[in-house]
Amino acid sequence: MLVQLNRHRTARDLTATATDLPLNPAGLPVSTGPRPSVAVFGTRSRVGGLDQHLPHGWLVRYPGDLDDVAPDELVLFAGAGVRDVALARRLLPGRTQIVALVDDAAPAELVAAVLTAGADACVRGGQPAILASHLVACRRRQLAGRWAAVNQQERH
């Protein structure tokens, strides 16, 4: 985004003239609501260091099975299989975001099959920073979907 700082010809201090700049979420006060949580299924070593790359306040946990997943949690399958994703999509609420982590060398057919089975995102490799960015994006989509639903309810 380009911001024009000297649009006004009068002498002013060095502040941005635009009032609609996006806010830095790190500067906002921490909410008192539920903390974002990632429920990880699969090999723990595949997601080692993930919690260090997620925003402050996020929780990474390892539930026993899908019955232990809360409705607003992000579900991450490390070493995902099509059956795992399909079962999770069938059992979990629609608002639950499912992320599949596959190997770097996973064939395109596996990526397509996992996405077709119901994953919201499929990440190749296991670099924690890249995986964390996909999880943050999924959380944003999840929250945006909620606000869109509220907006739709007001219109009816």
mmCIF file with all atom_site columns, C-alpha atoms in Angstrom:
data_model
loop_
_atom_site.group_PDB
_atom_site.id
_atom_site.type_symbol
_atom_site.label_atom_id
_atom_site.label_alt_id
_atom_site.label_comp_id
_atom_site.label_asym_id
_atom_site.label_entity_id
_atom_site.label_seq_id
_atom_site.pdbx_PDB_ins_code
_atom_site.Cartn_x
_atom_site.Cartn_y
_atom_site.Cartn_z
_atom_site.occupancy
_atom_site.B_iso_or_equiv
_atom_site.pdbx_formal_charge
_atom_site.auth_seq_id
_atom_site.auth_comp_id
_atom_site.auth_asym_id
_atom_site.auth_atom_id
_atom_site.pdbx_PDB_model_num
ATOM 1   C CA . MET A 1 1   ? 0.000   0.000   0.000  1.00 0.00 ? 1   MET A CA 1
ATOM 2   C CA . LEU A 1 2   ? 1.378   3.389   -0.899 1.00 0.00 ? 2   LEU A CA 1
ATOM 3   C CA . VAL A 1 3   ? 0.783   6.267   1.473  1.00 0.00 ? 3   VAL A CA 1
ATOM 4   C CA . GLN A 1 4   ? 1.298   9.819   0.356  1.00 0.00 ? 4   GLN A CA 1
ATOM 5   C CA . LEU A 1 5   ? 2.926   11.657  3.261  1.00 0.00 ? 5   LEU A CA 1
ATOM 6   C CA . ASN A 1 6   ? 3.268   15.142  1.777  1.00 0.00 ? 6   ASN A CA 1
ATOM 7   C CA . ARG A 1 7   ? -0.076  15.602  0.160  1.00 0.00 ? 7   ARG A CA 1
ATOM 8   C CA . HIS A 1 8   ? -0.666  18.844  2.053  1.00 0.00 ? 8   HIS A CA 1
ATOM 9   C CA . ARG A 1 9   ? 1.480   21.823  1.177  1.00 0.00 ? 9   ARG A CA 1
ATOM 10  C CA . THR A 1 10  ? 1.303   23.421  4.626  1.00 0.00 ? 10  THR A CA 1
ATOM 11  C CA . ALA A 1 11  ? 4.069   22.896  7.174  1.00 0.00 ? 11  ALA A CA 1
ATOM 12  C CA . ARG A 1 12  ? 3.236   19.847  9.270  1.00 0.00 ? 12  ARG A CA 1
ATOM 13  C CA . ASP A 1 13  ? 4.961   17.298  11.425 1.00 0.00 ? 13  ASP A CA 1
ATOM 14  C CA . LEU A 1 14  ? 6.003   13.997  9.861  1.00 0.00 ? 14  LEU A CA 1
ATOM 15  C CA . THR A 1 15  ? 2.787   12.029  10.338 1.00 0.00 ? 15  THR A CA 1
ATOM 16  C CA . ALA A 1 16  ? 0.832   10.076  7.761  1.00 0.00 ? 16  ALA A CA 1
ATOM 17  C CA . THR A 1 17  ? -2.087  11.915  6.218  1.00 0.00 ? 17  THR A CA 1
ATOM 18  C CA . ALA A 1 18  ? -4.147  8.788   5.621  1.00 0.00 ? 18  ALA A CA 1
ATOM 19  C CA . THR A 1 19  ? -6.585  7.799   8.365  1.00 0.00 ? 19  THR A CA 1
ATOM 20  C CA . ASP A 1 20  ? -7.408  4.356   7.002  1.00 0.00 ? 20  ASP A CA 1
ATOM 21  C CA . LEU A 1 21  ? -4.020  2.690   7.457  1.00 0.00 ? 21  LEU A CA 1
ATOM 22  C CA . PRO A 1 22  ? -4.174  -0.918  8.627  1.00 0.00 ? 22  PRO A CA 1
ATOM 23  C CA . LEU A 1 23  ? -3.459  -1.412  12.301 1.00 0.00 ? 23  LEU A CA 1
ATOM 24  C CA . ASN A 1 24  ? -0.587  -3.504  13.508 1.00 0.00 ? 24  ASN A CA 1
ATOM 25  C CA . PRO A 1 25  ? -2.249  -6.315  15.496 1.00 0.00 ? 25  PRO A CA 1
ATOM 26  C CA . ALA A 1 26  ? 0.789   -6.548  17.769 1.00 0.00 ? 26  ALA A CA 1
ATOM 27  C CA . GLY A 1 27  ? 0.051   -3.029  19.038 1.00 0.00 ? 27  GLY A CA 1
ATOM 28  C CA . LEU A 1 28  ? -3.568  -3.733  19.917 1.00 0.00 ? 28  LEU A CA 1
ATOM 29  C CA . PRO A 1 29  ? -4.579  -4.627  23.462 1.00 0.00 ? 29  PRO A CA 1
ATOM 30  C CA . VAL A 1 30  ? -4.831  -8.338  24.192 1.00 0.00 ? 30  VAL A CA 1
ATOM 31  C CA . SER A 1 31  ? -8.444  -9.487  24.197 1.00 0.00 ? 31  SER A CA 1
ATOM 32  C CA . THR A 1 32  ? -9.977  -11.241 27.151 1.00 0.00 ? 32  THR A CA 1
ATOM 33  C CA . GLY A 1 33  ? -11.687 -13.804 24.941 1.00 0.00 ? 33  GLY A CA 1
ATOM 34  C CA . PRO A 1 34  ? -10.519 -17.338 24.274 1.00 0.00 ? 34  PRO A CA 1
ATOM 35  C CA . ARG A 1 35  ? -6.941  -17.694 23.113 1.00 0.00 ? 35  ARG A CA 1
ATOM 36  C CA . PRO A 1 36  ? -6.394  -19.050 19.607 1.00 0.00 ? 36  PRO A CA 1
ATOM 37  C CA . SER A 1 37  ? -5.565  -22.721 19.831 1.00 0.00 ? 37  SER A CA 1
ATOM 38  C CA . VAL A 1 38  ? -4.048  -25.255 17.446 1.00 0.00 ? 38  VAL A CA 1
ATOM 39  C CA . ALA A 1 39  ? -4.941  -28.924 17.965 1.00 0.00 ? 39  ALA A CA 1
ATOM 40  C CA . VAL A 1 40  ? -2.125  -31.003 16.471 1.00 0.00 ? 40  VAL A CA 1
ATOM 41  C CA . PHE A 1 41  ? -2.573  -34.602 15.338 1.00 0.00 ? 41  PHE A CA 1
ATOM 42  C CA . GLY A 1 42  ? 0.316   -36.680 14.085 1.00 0.00 ? 42  GLY A CA 1
ATOM 43  C CA . THR A 1 43  ? 4.018   -36.726 14.743 1.00 0.00 ? 43  THR A CA 1
ATOM 44  C CA . ARG A 1 44  ? 5.042   -34.058 17.254 1.00 0.00 ? 44  ARG A CA 1
ATOM 45  C CA . SER A 1 45  ? 8.548   -33.816 15.858 1.00 0.00 ? 45  SER A CA 1
ATOM 46  C CA . ARG A 1 46  ? 7.127   -32.577 12.525 1.00 0.00 ? 46  ARG A CA 1
ATOM 47  C CA . VAL A 1 47  ? 5.846   -29.419 14.242 1.00 0.00 ? 47  VAL A CA 1
ATOM 48  C CA . GLY A 1 48  ? 8.723   -28.829 16.651 1.00 0.00 ? 48  GLY A CA 1
ATOM 49  C CA . GLY A 1 49  ? 9.261   -25.135 17.301 1.00 0.00 ? 49  GLY A CA 1
ATOM 50  C CA . LEU A 1 50  ? 5.870   -24.132 15.930 1.00 0.00 ? 50  LEU A CA 1
ATOM 51  C CA . ASP A 1 51  ? 4.794   -22.436 19.161 1.00 0.00 ? 51  ASP A CA 1
ATOM 52  C CA . GLN A 1 52  ? 7.816   -20.105 18.936 1.00 0.00 ? 52  GLN A CA 1
ATOM 53  C CA . HIS A 1 53  ? 6.615   -18.772 15.578 1.00 0.00 ? 53  HIS A CA 1
ATOM 54  C CA . LEU A 1 54  ? 2.943   -18.281 16.454 1.00 0.00 ? 54  LEU A CA 1
ATOM 55  C CA . PRO A 1 55  ? 1.758   -14.925 17.828 1.00 0.00 ? 55  PRO A CA 1
ATOM 56  C CA . HIS A 1 56  ? 1.938   -14.348 21.563 1.00 0.00 ? 56  HIS A CA 1
ATOM 57  C CA . GLY A 1 57  ? -0.933  -15.988 23.405 1.00 0.00 ? 57  GLY A CA 1
ATOM 58  C CA . TRP A 1 58  ? -1.530  -18.857 20.987 1.00 0.00 ? 58  TRP A CA 1
ATOM 59  C CA . LEU A 1 59  ? -1.742  -22.346 22.409 1.00 0.00 ? 59  LEU A CA 1
ATOM 60  C CA . VAL A 1 60  ? -0.454  -25.519 20.722 1.00 0.00 ? 60  VAL A CA 1
ATOM 61  C CA . ARG A 1 61  ? -1.913  -28.696 22.176 1.00 0.00 ? 61  ARG A CA 1
ATOM 62  C CA . TYR A 1 62  ? -2.012  -32.390 21.338 1.00 0.00 ? 62  TYR A CA 1
ATOM 63  C CA . PRO A 1 63  ? -5.498  -33.834 21.963 1.00 0.00 ? 63  PRO A CA 1
ATOM 64  C CA . GLY A 1 64  ? -6.108  -37.571 22.098 1.00 0.00 ? 64  GLY A CA 1
ATOM 65  C CA . ASP A 1 65  ? -8.751  -37.672 19.368 1.00 0.00 ? 65  ASP A CA 1
ATOM 66  C CA . LEU A 1 66  ? -11.195 -35.519 17.419 1.00 0.00 ? 66  LEU A CA 1
ATOM 67  C CA . ASP A 1 67  ? -13.723 -35.569 20.271 1.00 0.00 ? 67  ASP A CA 1
ATOM 68  C CA . ASP A 1 68  ? -11.322 -33.370 22.262 1.00 0.00 ? 68  ASP A CA 1
ATOM 69  C CA . VAL A 1 69  ? -11.286 -30.578 19.662 1.00 0.00 ? 69  VAL A CA 1
ATOM 70  C CA . ALA A 1 70  ? -13.091 -27.352 20.582 1.00 0.00 ? 70  ALA A CA 1
ATOM 71  C CA . PRO A 1 71  ? -15.321 -25.786 17.882 1.00 0.00 ? 71  PRO A CA 1
ATOM 72  C CA . ASP A 1 72  ? -13.103 -22.740 17.219 1.00 0.00 ? 72  ASP A CA 1
ATOM 73  C CA . GLU A 1 73  ? -9.759  -24.501 17.302 1.00 0.00 ? 73  GLU A CA 1
ATOM 74  C CA . LEU A 1 74  ? -7.538  -24.860 14.280 1.00 0.00 ? 74  LEU A CA 1
ATOM 75  C CA . VAL A 1 75  ? -6.808  -28.507 13.514 1.00 0.00 ? 75  VAL A CA 1
ATOM 76  C CA . LEU A 1 76  ? -3.382  -29.394 12.159 1.00 0.00 ? 76  LEU A CA 1
ATOM 77  C CA . PHE A 1 77  ? -2.633  -32.835 10.754 1.00 0.00 ? 77  PHE A CA 1
ATOM 78  C CA . ALA A 1 78  ? 1.136   -33.382 10.675 1.00 0.00 ? 78  ALA A CA 1
ATOM 79  C CA . GLY A 1 79  ? 1.731   -36.059 8.065  1.00 0.00 ? 79  GLY A CA 1
ATOM 80  C CA . ALA A 1 80  ? -1.838  -35.782 6.882  1.00 0.00 ? 80  ALA A CA 1
ATOM 81  C CA . GLY A 1 81  ? -3.697  -38.504 5.100  1.00 0.00 ? 81  GLY A CA 1
ATOM 82  C CA . VAL A 1 82  ? -6.861  -38.165 3.075  1.00 0.00 ? 82  VAL A CA 1
ATOM 83  C CA . ARG A 1 83  ? -8.816  -40.364 5.501  1.00 0.00 ? 83  ARG A CA 1
ATOM 84  C CA . ASP A 1 84  ? -7.789  -38.217 8.491  1.00 0.00 ? 84  ASP A CA 1
ATOM 85  C CA . VAL A 1 85  ? -8.921  -35.013 6.829  1.00 0.00 ? 85  VAL A CA 1
ATOM 86  C CA . ALA A 1 86  ? -12.175 -36.498 5.520  1.00 0.00 ? 86  ALA A CA 1
ATOM 87  C CA . LEU A 1 87  ? -13.061 -37.870 8.962  1.00 0.00 ? 87  LEU A CA 1
ATOM 88  C CA . ALA A 1 88  ? -12.262 -34.564 10.653 1.00 0.00 ? 88  ALA A CA 1
ATOM 89  C CA . ARG A 1 89  ? -14.322 -32.618 8.131  1.00 0.00 ? 89  ARG A CA 1
ATOM 90  C CA . ARG A 1 90  ? -17.264 -34.970 8.658  1.00 0.00 ? 90  ARG A CA 1
ATOM 91  C CA . LEU A 1 91  ? -17.120 -34.847 12.480 1.00 0.00 ? 91  LEU A CA 1
ATOM 92  C CA . LEU A 1 92  ? -16.066 -31.275 13.233 1.00 0.00 ? 92  LEU A CA 1
ATOM 93  C CA . PRO A 1 93  ? -18.177 -28.123 12.819 1.00 0.00 ? 93  PRO A CA 1
ATOM 94  C CA . GLY A 1 94  ? -17.888 -26.360 9.485  1.00 0.00 ? 94  GLY A CA 1
ATOM 95  C CA . ARG A 1 95  ? -16.223 -23.322 11.052 1.00 0.00 ? 95  ARG A CA 1
ATOM 96  C CA . THR A 1 96  ? -13.265 -25.453 12.175 1.00 0.00 ? 96  THR A CA 1
ATOM 97  C CA . GLN A 1 97  ? -10.260 -24.733 9.992  1.00 0.00 ? 97  GLN A CA 1
ATOM 98  C CA . ILE A 1 98  ? -8.285  -27.855 9.027  1.00 0.00 ? 98  ILE A CA 1
ATOM 99  C CA . VAL A 1 99  ? -4.649  -27.561 7.932  1.00 0.00 ? 99  VAL A CA 1
ATOM 100 C CA . ALA A 1 100 ? -2.793  -30.517 6.420  1.00 0.00 ? 100 ALA A CA 1
ATOM 101 C CA . LEU A 1 101 ? 0.983   -30.712 6.626  1.00 0.00 ? 101 LEU A CA 1
ATOM 102 C CA . VAL A 1 102 ? 2.534   -32.945 3.960  1.00 0.00 ? 102 VAL A CA 1
ATOM 103 C CA . ASP A 1 103 ? 6.127   -33.764 3.014  1.00 0.00 ? 103 ASP A CA 1
ATOM 104 C CA . ASP A 1 104 ? 8.168   -31.473 0.791  1.00 0.00 ? 104 ASP A CA 1
ATOM 105 C CA . ALA A 1 105 ? 8.226   -34.148 -1.886 1.00 0.00 ? 105 ALA A CA 1
ATOM 106 C CA . ALA A 1 106 ? 4.525   -35.009 -1.637 1.00 0.00 ? 106 ALA A CA 1
ATOM 107 C CA . PRO A 1 107 ? 3.015   -35.518 -5.091 1.00 0.00 ? 107 PRO A CA 1
ATOM 108 C CA . ALA A 1 108 ? 0.503   -33.003 -6.367 1.00 0.00 ? 108 ALA A CA 1
ATOM 109 C CA . GLU A 1 109 ? -2.147  -35.735 -6.315 1.00 0.00 ? 109 GLU A CA 1
ATOM 110 C CA . LEU A 1 110 ? -1.842  -35.997 -2.504 1.00 0.00 ? 110 LEU A CA 1
ATOM 111 C CA . VAL A 1 111 ? -2.131  -32.236 -2.077 1.00 0.00 ? 111 VAL A CA 1
ATOM 112 C CA . ALA A 1 112 ? -5.224  -32.158 -4.295 1.00 0.00 ? 112 ALA A CA 1
ATOM 113 C CA . ALA A 1 113 ? -6.749  -35.167 -2.522 1.00 0.00 ? 113 ALA A CA 1
ATOM 114 C CA . VAL A 1 114 ? -6.243  -33.641 0.929  1.00 0.00 ? 114 VAL A CA 1
ATOM 115 C CA . LEU A 1 115 ? -7.802  -30.352 -0.176 1.00 0.00 ? 115 LEU A CA 1
ATOM 116 C CA . THR A 1 116 ? -10.683 -32.177 -1.860 1.00 0.00 ? 116 THR A CA 1
ATOM 117 C CA . ALA A 1 117 ? -11.250 -34.189 1.328  1.00 0.00 ? 117 ALA A CA 1
ATOM 118 C CA . GLY A 1 118 ? -11.912 -30.948 3.205  1.00 0.00 ? 118 GLY A CA 1
ATOM 119 C CA . ALA A 1 119 ? -8.656  -29.335 4.313  1.00 0.00 ? 119 ALA A CA 1
ATOM 120 C CA . ASP A 1 120 ? -8.762  -25.546 4.274  1.00 0.00 ? 120 ASP A CA 1
ATOM 121 C CA . ALA A 1 121 ? -5.023  -25.347 3.626  1.00 0.00 ? 121 ALA A CA 1
ATOM 122 C CA . CYS A 1 122 ? -2.252  -27.739 2.695  1.00 0.00 ? 122 CYS A CA 1
ATOM 123 C CA . VAL A 1 123 ? 1.337   -26.879 3.587  1.00 0.00 ? 123 VAL A CA 1
ATOM 124 C CA . ARG A 1 124 ? 4.360   -28.641 2.078  1.00 0.00 ? 124 ARG A CA 1
ATOM 125 C CA . GLY A 1 125 ? 7.388   -29.125 4.275  1.00 0.00 ? 125 GLY A CA 1
ATOM 126 C CA . GLY A 1 126 ? 7.585   -28.376 7.924  1.00 0.00 ? 126 GLY A CA 1
ATOM 127 C CA . GLN A 1 127 ? 9.320   -25.040 8.351  1.00 0.00 ? 127 GLN A CA 1
ATOM 128 C CA . PRO A 1 128 ? 7.732   -23.656 11.535 1.00 0.00 ? 128 PRO A CA 1
ATOM 129 C CA . ALA A 1 129 ? 7.616   -20.030 10.362 1.00 0.00 ? 129 ALA A CA 1
ATOM 130 C CA . ILE A 1 130 ? 5.827   -20.898 7.124  1.00 0.00 ? 130 ILE A CA 1
ATOM 131 C CA . LEU A 1 131 ? 3.433   -23.242 8.893  1.00 0.00 ? 131 LEU A CA 1
ATOM 132 C CA . ALA A 1 132 ? 2.699   -20.587 11.525 1.00 0.00 ? 132 ALA A CA 1
ATOM 133 C CA . SER A 1 133 ? 1.872   -18.035 8.833  1.00 0.00 ? 133 SER A CA 1
ATOM 134 C CA . HIS A 1 134 ? -0.629  -20.431 7.262  1.00 0.00 ? 134 HIS A CA 1
ATOM 135 C CA . LEU A 1 135 ? -2.246  -21.031 10.653 1.00 0.00 ? 135 LEU A CA 1
ATOM 136 C CA . VAL A 1 136 ? -2.521  -17.289 11.303 1.00 0.00 ? 136 VAL A CA 1
ATOM 137 C CA . ALA A 1 137 ? -4.122  -16.831 7.876  1.00 0.00 ? 137 ALA A CA 1
ATOM 138 C CA . CYS A 1 138 ? -6.614  -19.618 8.618  1.00 0.00 ? 138 CYS A CA 1
ATOM 139 C CA . ARG A 1 139 ? -7.490  -17.955 11.917 1.00 0.00 ? 139 ARG A CA 1
ATOM 140 C CA . ARG A 1 140 ? -8.108  -14.665 10.115 1.00 0.00 ? 140 ARG A CA 1
ATOM 141 C CA . ARG A 1 141 ? -10.389 -16.392 7.612  1.00 0.00 ? 141 ARG A CA 1
ATOM 142 C CA . GLN A 1 142 ? -12.204 -18.070 10.482 1.00 0.00 ? 142 GLN A CA 1
ATOM 143 C CA . LEU A 1 143 ? -12.813 -14.737 12.219 1.00 0.00 ? 143 LEU A CA 1
ATOM 144 C CA . ALA A 1 144 ? -13.734 -13.006 8.964  1.00 0.00 ? 144 ALA A CA 1
ATOM 145 C CA . GLY A 1 145 ? -16.299 -15.721 8.296  1.00 0.00 ? 145 GLY A CA 1
ATOM 146 C CA . ARG A 1 146 ? -17.887 -15.094 11.672 1.00 0.00 ? 146 ARG A CA 1
ATOM 147 C CA . TRP A 1 147 ? -18.157 -11.370 11.037 1.00 0.00 ? 147 TRP A CA 1
ATOM 148 C CA . ALA A 1 148 ? -19.623 -11.989 7.590  1.00 0.00 ? 148 ALA A CA 1
ATOM 149 C CA . ALA A 1 149 ? -22.270 -14.231 9.151  1.00 0.00 ? 149 ALA A CA 1
ATOM 150 C CA . VAL A 1 150 ? -23.147 -11.509 11.671 1.00 0.00 ? 150 VAL A CA 1
ATOM 151 C CA . ASN A 1 151 ? -23.456 -9.009  8.847  1.00 0.00 ? 151 ASN A CA 1
ATOM 152 C CA . GLN A 1 152 ? -25.764 -11.350 6.935  1.00 0.00 ? 152 GLN A CA 1
ATOM 153 C CA . GLN A 1 153 ? -27.974 -11.848 9.998  1.00 0.00 ? 153 GLN A CA 1
ATOM 154 C CA . GLU A 1 154 ? -28.425 -8.082  10.364 1.00 0.00 ? 154 GLU A CA 1
ATOM 155 C CA . ARG A 1 155 ? -29.675 -7.848  6.783  1.00 0.00 ? 155 ARG A CA 1
ATOM 156 C CA . HIS A 1 156 ? -32.514 -10.346 7.245  1.00 0.00 ? 156 HIS A CA 1
#
